[in-house]
Coordinates of C-alpha atoms and ligand atoms in Angstrom, one line a residue:
M10 CA 94.4 58.9 67.8
L11 CA 97.2 56.9 68.4
K12 CA 95.6 56.2 71.8
S13 CA 92.1 55.4 72.6
H14 CA 92.3 57.0 76.4
S15 CA 94.6 59.3 77.4
C16 CA 96.1 58.5 80.9
G17 CA 94.3 60.3 83.0
E18 CA 90.9 58.5 82.3
L19 CA 91.3 54.8 83.2
R20 CA 88.8 53.9 86.4
A21 CA 87.9 50.7 88.0
H22 CA 84.5 50.7 85.3
S23 CA 87.5 50.2 82.4
I24 CA 88.1 47.0 84.0
G25 CA 88.2 44.2 81.1
Q26 CA 89.3 46.6 78.5
N27 CA 91.3 46.6 75.5
V28 CA 93.3 50.0 75.4
T29 CA 96.0 51.7 73.8
L30 CA 98.1 55.0 75.3
A31 CA 100.6 57.0 74.6
G32 CA 102.8 59.0 77.0
W33 CA 106.2 60.0 78.3
V34 CA 107.9 57.2 80.7
H35 CA 107.6 59.3 83.6
R36 CA 108.7 56.9 86.4
R37 CA 110.4 52.9 86.0
R38 CA 110.5 50.2 88.5
D39 CA 112.0 46.9 87.7
H40 CA 110.9 44.5 90.3
G41 CA 112.2 40.5 89.5
G42 CA 111.0 40.4 86.4
L43 CA 107.9 42.7 86.7
I44 CA 108.6 46.5 84.7
F45 CA 106.4 48.8 86.3
I46 CA 106.0 51.9 84.6
D47 CA 103.7 54.7 85.1
L48 CA 103.0 56.6 81.9
R49 CA 102.7 59.9 81.4
D50 CA 100.3 61.9 79.5
R51 CA 98.9 65.9 79.5
E52 CA 96.3 64.5 81.8
G53 CA 97.8 62.3 84.2
L54 CA 99.6 59.0 85.5
T55 CA 98.1 55.2 84.6
Q56 CA 100.5 52.3 86.2
V57 CA 101.2 49.8 83.1
V58 CA 102.8 46.6 84.1
F59 CA 105.2 44.6 81.5
N60 CA 104.9 40.4 81.9
P61 CA 107.2 38.2 80.6
E62 CA 104.9 35.7 80.7
V63 CA 102.0 37.9 78.8
S64 CA 104.4 38.7 75.7
P65 CA 108.2 38.0 76.5
D66 CA 108.8 40.3 73.4
T67 CA 107.2 43.5 75.4
H68 CA 108.4 42.8 78.2
G69 CA 112.0 42.6 76.0
I70 CA 111.3 45.5 74.8
A71 CA 110.5 47.7 78.2
T72 CA 113.8 46.4 80.0
G73 CA 115.7 49.2 77.4
L74 CA 112.7 51.8 78.5
R75 CA 114.3 55.1 80.4
S76 CA 112.7 58.4 82.0
E77 CA 111.1 60.4 79.3
Y78 CA 111.1 57.5 76.7
V79 CA 107.9 58.2 74.0
I80 CA 106.2 54.8 73.8
Q81 CA 103.0 54.2 73.0
V82 CA 101.6 51.2 74.6
T83 CA 98.3 49.3 74.1
G84 CA 97.1 46.3 76.8
G85 CA 93.9 44.7 79.0
V86 CA 92.8 47.2 82.1
S87 CA 93.2 45.3 85.2
K88 CA 92.5 46.3 88.9
R89 CA 95.4 46.7 91.1
P90 CA 96.4 43.0 93.2
E91 CA 95.1 44.1 96.4
G92 CA 96.9 46.0 99.1
T93 CA 98.7 48.1 96.2
E94 CA 96.2 50.7 95.0
N95 CA 96.6 54.2 94.6
R96 CA 94.5 56.6 96.6
K97 CA 96.9 59.4 96.1
L98 CA 96.4 58.7 91.6
P99 CA 92.6 59.2 90.1
T100 CA 93.6 55.9 88.2
G101 CA 95.5 54.3 91.0
E102 CA 92.5 51.3 91.0
I103 CA 94.0 50.1 87.8
E104 CA 96.9 49.3 85.8
V105 CA 97.0 48.0 81.7
V106 CA 98.9 44.8 81.5
A107 CA 101.1 45.7 77.9
S108 CA 100.8 43.6 75.4
S109 CA 102.2 45.1 72.6
I110 CA 104.5 48.2 73.0
K111 CA 106.7 50.8 70.7
I112 CA 108.9 53.4 70.9
F113 CA 108.3 56.4 69.2
N114 CA 111.4 58.3 70.4
A115 CA 114.3 57.9 73.0
S116 CA 114.4 60.7 75.2
K117 CA 118.2 61.5 76.7
T118 CA 118.8 61.5 80.3
P119 CA 116.7 65.2 81.0
P120 CA 119.1 68.1 82.8
F121 CA 116.6 67.8 85.9
Y122 CA 114.2 65.7 87.5
I123 CA 111.1 66.0 85.6
N124 CA 108.6 63.6 87.5
E125 CA 109.4 65.7 91.0
E126 CA 109.4 69.4 91.9
V127 CA 113.0 69.9 92.6
D128 CA 114.5 72.8 93.1
V129 CA 116.6 73.4 90.3
D130 CA 119.3 76.8 88.9
E131 CA 116.4 78.8 87.0
S132 CA 118.4 79.4 83.7
L133 CA 118.7 75.6 83.4
L134 CA 114.9 75.4 83.6
L135 CA 114.8 78.6 80.9
K136 CA 116.5 76.8 78.3
Y137 CA 115.5 73.6 78.7
R138 CA 111.8 75.6 78.9
Y139 CA 110.0 72.3 77.0
L140 CA 111.1 70.0 79.5
H141 CA 110.5 72.2 82.2
L142 CA 107.1 72.5 81.6
R143 CA 105.9 68.5 81.2
R144 CA 106.7 69.5 85.5
A145 CA 103.4 68.5 86.7
S146 CA 103.5 72.1 88.1
M147 CA 104.0 73.7 85.1
R148 CA 101.1 71.4 83.0
D149 CA 99.0 73.3 85.9
N150 CA 99.4 77.1 85.8
I151 CA 99.2 77.1 81.5
M152 CA 96.5 74.6 81.5
L153 CA 95.0 76.9 84.1
R154 CA 95.7 80.0 81.9
H155 CA 93.8 78.6 78.8
K156 CA 90.9 78.4 81.5
V157 CA 91.3 82.1 82.5
I158 CA 91.3 83.2 79.6
K159 CA 88.9 81.4 78.1
Y160 CA 86.2 82.5 80.8
M161 CA 87.4 86.1 79.7
R162 CA 86.4 85.7 76.6
D163 CA 82.7 83.8 76.9
F164 CA 82.2 86.3 80.0
L165 CA 82.7 89.4 78.2
D166 CA 81.0 87.8 74.8
T167 CA 77.6 87.7 77.0
R168 CA 78.2 91.1 78.3
G169 CA 78.0 92.1 74.4
F170 CA 81.8 92.7 74.1
I171 CA 83.8 92.3 70.6
E172 CA 87.4 91.1 70.2
V173 CA 89.1 93.0 67.8
E174 CA 92.8 92.3 67.5
T175 CA 95.4 95.2 66.8
P176 CA 98.5 96.2 65.1
I177 CA 101.8 94.9 66.5
L178 CA 103.7 97.0 63.7
I179 CA 102.4 100.4 65.3
K180 CA 104.1 104.2 66.4
S181 CA 104.4 104.9 69.8
T182 CA 102.0 104.5 72.4
P183 CA 103.7 106.0 76.0
E184 CA 102.3 104.2 78.8
G185 CA 105.5 106.0 81.1
A186 CA 108.2 102.7 79.6
R187 CA 110.5 102.5 76.2
D188 CA 109.2 100.9 73.2
Y189 CA 110.8 98.4 71.8
V190 CA 111.1 99.5 68.0
V191 CA 111.4 97.8 64.3
P192 CA 113.1 99.2 61.6
S193 CA 112.0 99.4 58.2
R194 CA 113.9 98.0 55.3
V195 CA 111.6 100.2 52.6
H196 CA 111.2 103.4 54.4
A197 CA 115.0 104.0 54.8
G198 CA 115.6 105.7 58.8
K199 CA 112.5 104.9 60.1
F200 CA 110.9 102.6 62.3
Y201 CA 108.0 101.0 63.7
A202 CA 107.5 101.3 67.6
L203 CA 105.9 97.4 69.4
P204 CA 102.4 99.2 71.7
Q205 CA 103.1 99.1 74.8
S206 CA 99.2 98.8 75.1
P207 CA 97.2 99.6 72.7
Q208 CA 95.8 102.9 74.6
Q209 CA 94.6 104.4 71.2
L210 CA 93.8 102.4 69.3
K211 CA 91.2 100.9 71.3
Q212 CA 90.0 104.3 71.9
L213 CA 90.5 104.7 68.3
L214 CA 87.8 101.7 67.8
M215 CA 85.7 103.7 70.4
I216 CA 85.2 106.6 67.8
A217 CA 84.6 103.8 65.2
G218 CA 81.6 102.4 67.0
I219 CA 81.9 99.5 68.0
E220 CA 81.4 100.2 71.8
K221 CA 82.3 97.3 73.0
Y222 CA 85.7 95.7 72.6
Y223 CA 87.6 93.3 74.7
Q224 CA 90.7 92.2 73.2
V225 CA 93.8 89.1 74.8
A226 CA 96.1 92.1 73.9
R227 CA 100.0 91.7 74.0
C228 CA 101.7 94.5 75.0
F229 CA 105.6 95.3 74.9
R230 CA 107.7 97.6 77.0
D231 CA 111.7 98.3 77.1
E232 CA 111.4 98.6 81.0
D233 CA 114.6 98.2 83.6
Q234 CA 114.3 94.6 84.5
R235 CA 114.1 94.9 87.9
A236 CA 111.1 93.3 89.9
D237 CA 108.8 90.3 88.4
R238 CA 108.5 91.9 84.8
Q239 CA 108.7 90.7 81.3
P240 CA 109.5 92.9 78.6
E241 CA 106.5 90.9 77.1
F242 CA 103.5 90.6 78.3
T243 CA 99.5 89.9 77.9
Q244 CA 96.3 92.6 79.3
L245 CA 92.6 91.7 79.4
D246 CA 92.7 95.4 77.5
I247 CA 89.1 96.6 77.6
E248 CA 87.5 99.6 76.4
M249 CA 83.2 100.8 76.4
S250 CA 81.3 103.8 74.3
F251 CA 78.8 105.5 77.1
V252 CA 80.0 104.9 80.1
D253 CA 81.4 106.3 83.9
E254 CA 84.3 104.6 86.3
E255 CA 80.9 103.0 88.5
D256 CA 80.3 100.4 84.4
I257 CA 84.0 99.4 84.5
L258 CA 84.3 98.8 88.4
V259 CA 81.3 96.7 88.2
L260 CA 81.9 94.6 84.9
L261 CA 85.7 94.2 86.5
E262 CA 84.3 92.8 89.9
D263 CA 80.9 90.8 88.7
L264 CA 84.0 89.8 86.3
F265 CA 87.0 88.5 88.8
T266 CA 83.8 87.1 91.3
S267 CA 82.4 84.6 89.1
L268 CA 86.2 83.7 87.5
V269 CA 87.8 82.8 90.4
E270 CA 84.3 81.6 91.9
T271 CA 84.2 79.2 89.7
L272 CA 87.7 78.1 88.5
T273 CA 89.2 78.1 91.6
P274 CA 86.8 77.5 94.4
H275 CA 88.7 77.3 96.8
I276 CA 90.4 80.7 97.1
K277 CA 88.4 83.2 99.0
L278 CA 87.3 87.0 97.8
V279 CA 86.5 89.6 100.1
K280 CA 83.1 91.3 98.8
P281 CA 82.1 94.0 97.9
F282 CA 86.0 94.6 96.8
P283 CA 87.0 97.2 99.0
R284 CA 87.1 101.2 97.5
L285 CA 89.7 103.0 99.1
S286 CA 91.0 106.3 97.7
Y287 CA 94.2 107.0 96.8
T288 CA 95.2 109.5 99.6
E289 CA 93.7 107.0 102.0
V290 CA 95.5 104.2 101.0
M291 CA 99.4 106.3 100.7
D292 CA 98.2 107.1 104.3
R293 CA 97.5 103.3 106.0
Y294 CA 99.5 101.7 103.2
G295 CA 102.2 103.8 102.2
T296 CA 101.5 102.4 98.9
D297 CA 98.9 102.7 95.9
K298 CA 99.3 98.6 95.8
P299 CA 98.3 97.6 99.3
D300 CA 97.8 94.2 100.4
I301 CA 95.0 94.3 102.2
R302 CA 95.0 90.5 104.0
Y303 CA 96.6 91.8 107.3
G304 CA 96.9 94.9 109.3
L305 CA 99.8 96.5 109.7
E306 CA 99.0 100.1 109.1
L307 CA 101.0 102.3 109.2
K308 CA 99.8 105.4 111.1
D309 CA 100.6 109.0 111.5
I310 CA 102.4 109.6 115.1
S311 CA 103.8 113.6 113.5
P312 CA 101.6 116.1 116.1
I313 CA 102.0 113.2 118.7
V314 CA 105.8 114.4 118.7
A315 CA 105.9 117.2 116.6
D316 CA 106.9 119.0 120.0
S317 CA 109.1 116.1 121.1
D318 CA 112.8 116.9 122.4
F319 CA 113.8 113.8 119.9
G320 CA 116.3 115.2 117.0
V321 CA 115.0 113.0 114.7
F322 CA 111.9 113.3 115.1
K323 CA 111.8 116.8 115.3
S324 CA 113.9 117.8 112.4
A325 CA 112.5 115.9 110.2
I326 CA 108.7 117.7 110.9
Q327 CA 110.7 120.2 111.0
N328 CA 111.4 120.3 107.7
N329 CA 108.4 119.0 106.4
G330 CA 108.4 115.4 106.7
R331 CA 106.5 113.7 108.5
V332 CA 106.9 110.2 111.6
K333 CA 105.1 107.2 111.1
G334 CA 105.4 103.3 112.2
I335 CA 104.0 100.8 111.9
C336 CA 103.3 98.2 115.2
L337 CA 104.6 94.8 115.1
P338 CA 102.4 92.3 117.5
G339 CA 104.3 90.4 119.2
C340 CA 108.1 91.3 118.6
A341 CA 109.1 93.0 121.8
N342 CA 111.4 89.9 122.1
Y343 CA 113.1 91.0 118.7
T344 CA 117.3 90.6 119.3
R345 CA 119.3 93.2 118.6
K346 CA 120.2 91.3 115.1
Q347 CA 117.0 91.1 113.9
I348 CA 116.4 94.7 114.5
E349 CA 119.5 95.2 112.2
E350 CA 118.4 93.5 109.6
L351 CA 114.6 95.6 109.4
T352 CA 117.3 98.6 108.9
E353 CA 118.9 97.7 106.8
I354 CA 116.3 97.5 105.0
A355 CA 114.9 101.0 105.4
K356 CA 119.2 102.0 105.0
G357 CA 118.7 100.1 101.4
L358 CA 116.0 102.4 100.4
G359 CA 117.1 105.7 101.2
A360 CA 116.2 106.1 105.2
K361 CA 118.8 107.1 107.5
G362 CA 117.8 104.3 110.0
L363 CA 114.5 103.7 112.3
V364 CA 113.9 104.0 116.1
S365 CA 112.2 100.8 117.0
M366 CA 110.3 101.0 120.4
E367 CA 109.9 97.6 122.7
W368 CA 107.3 97.6 124.6
A369 CA 108.5 94.2 127.3
H370 CA 105.8 91.9 127.5
G371 CA 104.6 91.0 130.8
N372 CA 106.8 94.5 132.0
T373 CA 103.3 95.5 133.6
E374 CA 106.1 98.0 137.1
G375 CA 106.8 101.3 136.8
D376 CA 104.7 103.7 134.3
L377 CA 104.5 103.5 130.5
S378 CA 107.9 105.2 130.2
A379 CA 110.3 102.7 132.3
Q380 CA 108.8 99.5 130.1
V381 CA 108.8 100.4 127.1
K382 CA 113.2 100.3 125.7
S383 CA 113.9 103.0 122.8
V384 CA 116.5 105.3 122.0
A385 CA 113.7 107.7 122.3
A386 CA 111.7 106.9 125.3
K387 CA 113.5 109.4 127.2
Y388 CA 113.0 112.1 125.2
L389 CA 109.3 111.6 125.3
K390 CA 106.7 113.0 127.9
L391 CA 104.6 110.1 129.8
E392 CA 101.4 111.9 128.2
Q393 CA 103.4 111.2 124.6
L394 CA 104.4 107.8 125.0
R395 CA 101.2 106.9 126.2
A396 CA 99.2 109.2 123.0
L397 CA 101.0 107.3 120.6
M398 CA 100.9 103.7 121.9
D399 CA 97.5 104.4 122.0
Q400 CA 97.7 105.9 118.2
F401 CA 99.2 102.0 117.3
G402 CA 97.1 99.9 119.7
A403 CA 99.8 98.6 121.1
K404 CA 100.0 96.1 123.8
P405 CA 103.0 94.3 125.8
G406 CA 104.8 93.1 124.2
D407 CA 105.0 94.3 121.2
L408 CA 107.2 96.3 119.0
I409 CA 107.4 99.3 116.9
L410 CA 109.0 100.6 113.6
I411 CA 109.5 104.1 113.4
A412 CA 110.6 106.2 110.4
A413 CA 111.2 109.7 110.5
G414 CA 112.2 112.6 106.9
D415 CA 110.3 112.8 103.6
L416 CA 106.8 111.5 103.7
N417 CA 107.3 109.6 100.6
L418 CA 110.8 107.8 101.7
V419 CA 108.8 107.0 104.9
N420 CA 105.7 106.0 102.9
K421 CA 107.8 103.2 100.7
V422 CA 110.2 102.2 103.5
L423 CA 107.0 101.5 105.8
D424 CA 105.2 99.3 103.0
E425 CA 108.2 97.5 102.2
L426 CA 108.8 96.7 105.8
R427 CA 105.6 95.9 106.5
R428 CA 105.3 93.6 103.6
E429 CA 108.2 92.1 105.0
M430 CA 107.1 91.3 108.6
A431 CA 104.1 90.0 107.2
R432 CA 106.2 87.2 105.0
R433 CA 107.8 86.8 108.6
L434 CA 104.6 86.5 111.0
N435 CA 103.3 84.4 108.1
L436 CA 99.7 87.1 107.2
C437 CA 99.7 86.1 103.8
D438 CA 97.2 84.1 103.5
P439 CA 97.9 81.6 100.5
N440 CA 94.0 81.0 100.2
L441 CA 93.3 84.5 99.8
M442 CA 92.8 87.1 96.8
A443 CA 92.0 90.5 98.2
F444 CA 90.8 92.8 95.7
A445 CA 90.1 96.1 96.5
Y446 CA 89.5 99.5 94.3
I447 CA 91.8 102.5 94.6
L448 CA 90.0 105.7 93.0
D449 CA 91.1 109.7 93.3
F450 CA 94.7 109.4 92.1
P451 CA 96.2 112.2 90.8
L452 CA 95.6 113.3 86.9
F453 CA 99.9 114.2 87.5
D454 CA 102.9 113.1 89.3
W455 CA 105.6 115.9 90.6
N456 CA 108.5 114.2 88.7
D457 CA 111.5 115.1 91.0
E458 CA 114.6 114.6 87.6
T459 CA 113.0 116.5 85.3
K460 CA 111.2 119.1 87.4
M461 CA 108.6 118.4 84.9
W462 CA 104.4 117.0 85.1
D463 CA 104.6 113.2 84.4
S464 CA 100.9 110.9 83.4
T465 CA 99.9 108.9 87.0
H466 CA 98.4 107.0 84.1
H467 CA 99.0 108.2 81.0
P468 CA 97.8 111.1 79.1
F469 CA 94.5 110.1 77.8
T470 CA 92.5 110.0 81.9
A471 CA 90.2 112.5 82.1
P472 CA 90.7 114.9 85.2
F473 CA 86.9 115.1 87.1
D474 CA 84.9 118.1 85.8
E475 CA 85.0 119.8 88.8
D476 CA 89.3 120.1 89.0
I477 CA 89.5 121.6 85.1
P478 CA 89.8 124.7 85.9
L479 CA 93.2 123.8 88.4
L480 CA 94.6 122.4 85.5
D481 CA 95.8 126.1 85.1
S482 CA 96.1 127.0 88.9
D483 CA 97.1 124.0 90.7
P484 CA 98.0 120.9 88.4
G485 CA 99.5 118.6 90.9
K486 CA 95.5 119.1 93.2
V487 CA 93.4 117.7 89.7
R488 CA 92.0 114.4 90.6
A489 CA 92.2 111.6 87.7
R490 CA 89.0 110.3 86.7
H491 CA 91.6 106.9 86.9
Y492 CA 91.0 103.6 89.1
D493 CA 93.8 100.5 89.6
I494 CA 92.2 96.9 90.5
V495 CA 95.2 96.0 93.5
C496 CA 95.6 92.2 94.8
N497 CA 97.5 90.6 97.0
G498 CA 99.8 93.4 97.0
F499 CA 100.4 93.8 93.6
E500 CA 98.7 96.5 90.8
L501 CA 96.7 94.0 89.1
S502 CA 95.3 96.4 86.4
S503 CA 95.3 100.7 85.8
G504 CA 92.3 101.6 83.8
S505 CA 90.1 105.2 83.9
I506 CA 87.5 107.1 81.9
R507 CA 89.7 108.9 79.1
I508 CA 89.4 112.8 77.6
H509 CA 87.0 112.7 74.4
N510 CA 87.5 116.4 73.6
R511 CA 90.3 117.4 71.8
D512 CA 91.2 120.9 73.3
L513 CA 91.3 119.1 76.6
Q514 CA 93.6 116.2 75.6
Q515 CA 95.7 118.8 73.9
K516 CA 96.8 120.9 76.6
I517 CA 97.7 117.7 79.3
F518 CA 100.1 117.3 76.2
S519 CA 100.8 120.7 76.8
I520 CA 100.8 120.6 81.3
L521 CA 103.2 117.7 80.3
G522 CA 105.7 119.6 78.5
Y523 CA 105.4 118.5 74.7
S524 CA 105.5 121.3 72.6
K525 CA 103.2 122.0 69.9
E526 CA 104.7 120.6 67.2
E527 CA 105.6 117.6 68.9
V528 CA 101.7 117.1 69.5
I529 CA 101.0 117.1 65.6
N530 CA 104.3 114.6 64.8
K531 CA 103.0 112.0 67.3
F532 CA 99.3 112.3 68.3
G533 CA 97.9 114.5 65.2
D534 CA 95.8 112.1 63.7
F535 CA 94.3 110.9 67.1
L536 CA 93.9 114.4 67.9
E537 CA 91.9 114.8 64.7
A538 CA 89.7 111.4 65.3
F539 CA 88.1 113.9 68.0
E540 CA 86.4 115.7 65.5
Y541 CA 84.2 113.2 64.6
G542 CA 82.2 112.5 67.5
A543 CA 84.3 111.9 69.6
P544 CA 81.9 109.0 72.2
P545 CA 82.7 109.4 76.2
H546 CA 83.8 106.7 76.7
G547 CA 87.0 104.6 80.0
G548 CA 88.4 101.7 79.8
I549 CA 90.8 98.9 81.4
A550 CA 93.3 96.3 81.1
P551 CA 94.1 93.3 83.3
G552 CA 97.2 91.8 83.6
I553 CA 96.5 88.2 82.8
D554 CA 99.8 87.6 83.8
R555 CA 100.2 88.8 87.8
F556 CA 96.2 87.5 87.7
V557 CA 97.2 83.4 87.2
M558 CA 99.8 84.1 89.3
L559 CA 98.2 85.1 92.2
L560 CA 95.5 82.7 90.9
T561 CA 98.3 79.7 90.7
N562 CA 99.8 81.3 94.0
S563 CA 103.2 81.0 92.0
K564 CA 106.5 83.5 92.8
T565 CA 107.0 84.7 89.6
I566 CA 105.0 85.7 86.3
R567 CA 107.6 83.7 85.1
D568 CA 105.9 80.7 85.7
V569 CA 102.4 80.7 83.9
M570 CA 104.2 81.9 80.9
A571 CA 104.9 79.2 78.7
F572 CA 108.0 80.7 77.2
P573 CA 109.1 84.2 79.6
K574 CA 112.6 85.8 79.4
N575 CA 115.5 85.7 81.9
Q576 CA 115.5 89.2 84.4
A577 CA 118.0 90.5 81.9
A578 CA 115.5 90.5 79.1
I579 CA 117.2 87.4 77.6
D580 CA 114.8 84.2 76.3
V581 CA 117.5 81.6 77.4
M582 CA 116.4 78.6 75.1
T583 CA 116.8 80.0 71.4
D584 CA 119.0 83.1 73.0
A585 CA 117.8 86.4 72.2
P586 CA 118.3 89.0 71.7
S587 CA 121.2 88.4 69.0
Y588 CA 123.4 90.1 66.5
L589 CA 122.3 90.7 62.6
S590 CA 124.5 89.8 59.9
D591 CA 125.5 92.7 58.6
K592 CA 123.8 91.8 55.6
Q593 CA 120.6 92.3 57.0
L594 CA 121.9 95.6 59.1
E595 CA 121.8 96.7 55.2
E596 CA 119.1 96.1 53.9
L597 CA 117.8 98.0 57.2
H598 CA 120.1 101.1 56.8
L599 CA 121.3 100.1 60.0
K600 CA 124.9 100.6 61.7
V601 CA 125.9 98.8 64.8
L602 CA 128.3 102.0 66.4
D603 CA 130.1 98.6 68.1
E604 CA 131.8 97.6 65.3
E605 CA 132.7 94.2 67.0
K606 CA 128.8 93.7 68.0
S607 CA 128.0 93.7 64.3
K608 CA 128.7 89.6 62.6
Ligands
LIG9 N1 96.4 101.7 78.9 C1 96.4 100.9 79.8 C2 97.3 100.1 80.8 O1 98.2 99.5 80.3 C3 95.1 100.5 80.2 C4 93.8 101.4 80.4 O2 94.4 102.8 80.1 O3 92.9 100.9 79.5 O4 98.0 100.2 82.1

């Protein structure tokens, strides 16, 4: 190689050696005659000194060095003079005294600092992604991501899994998003779809007898880019034959626990992973992806306030809604403005408002109704107020926020407030990864817009055997053999035991509203495969980007992907998507409706 050592490698025991280093000029300091540079490569930084007395020519060249020049330096490793060691740097005891230098390439002044992690507009970071990736934080993320994927591969290999690649040009697999499609040149008017996941393919691999499959699989979903999503992302896709839920849950718990403990030992885990039912988490947290690092749990006070005269509560309950709230310890001194801010969050999600109750601190005079400040207080009997405070486990000094109305809305609002307040109260320990399994999901969700059932997970998820009779009578009550892994408030992965019987699979499609022709057209071959000895099977697919984001405590998944797209699904660096030429369009048998847009 063009270097004998990396820039992170030299130590006191290397003193006296002659070495050659190569890398980028990280920082340069001119100290009256002596020039110092920190030379950087992937592995770290080494101080290089250019002394005119050692080599005037080399020193002369070094006067022209600027940040991000790529150079090669040869010289002797010396002990740094007493008092100038840098204890923060692994190579901080030594320096290389340069005897020769070669400049491989100059560099323009970068559009942002590489040697400092200062905030810069993200579009600039994305446009010059290759420069952003030079920053230490990004380099560390990308290197850890590599280790994570390697760990996953090795772990699964020792458990008898084989990695099988599946095609990217396929026929659509439904995962609840729109497909990205690729027009066929050879077959006019026909399109491939990019996989939303390799779901059907991995099931076919089970039918093929692979038994234990995994793949570091790229998935593509054309979704509105709200929240922290990417049009393409990576899953650790897993499928196993002859298993039930327990096998998959234990496997994944072993994988995540040993991975975190090996690669990021500073991160604490909650062990064993708690297992919570869907009903329980919706009750306690208002969401199926709760952050269980902190409490602030939701309490249902509907039974307590059911016969109160407070209009907001009364009408919610009369209209089959619920009254739920959260108790915020020590927040009774929140100002009107702070409470308004929280109310705005609730309104932004569709709520009419919030009811707040402040149990004033230190005010123990008079009965409870005199101590609690709230528009609702005077409509509640003393016993009701007491029961309500008991239900929340509230103490003087606490603030209670209550939402009333449709249960889904109430849950959504309180989930958001709970997350917001945990941030404000600093309750999210960044060094804790609180995994949990969520179980017993309903098989179907009612879609109010289309007035049809949707799959909660995907159509291939098996119902519990004992719930199969309900498919005809009460589909909403059918429980799925579906499990999610959540971590710190994010859904990390979904999986399920699958249907492996043609008739049942067909029945599910018909409940989902697919016509017979559609089923044959979209899934005919898949269904036929079920008739050739399909084994019982199940799987899961943890999102690797999201997992590495949590592991590195990054703010977005973009920080753990080498070349992500921005929030509008644009690759700012290469400017994709882009227009096709008329010739390309013609070859692909395509016509762009908006003439302006074809170039
Ligand atoms: N294909 C599923 C998904 O992408 C995962 C699975 O069921 O294994 O969520």
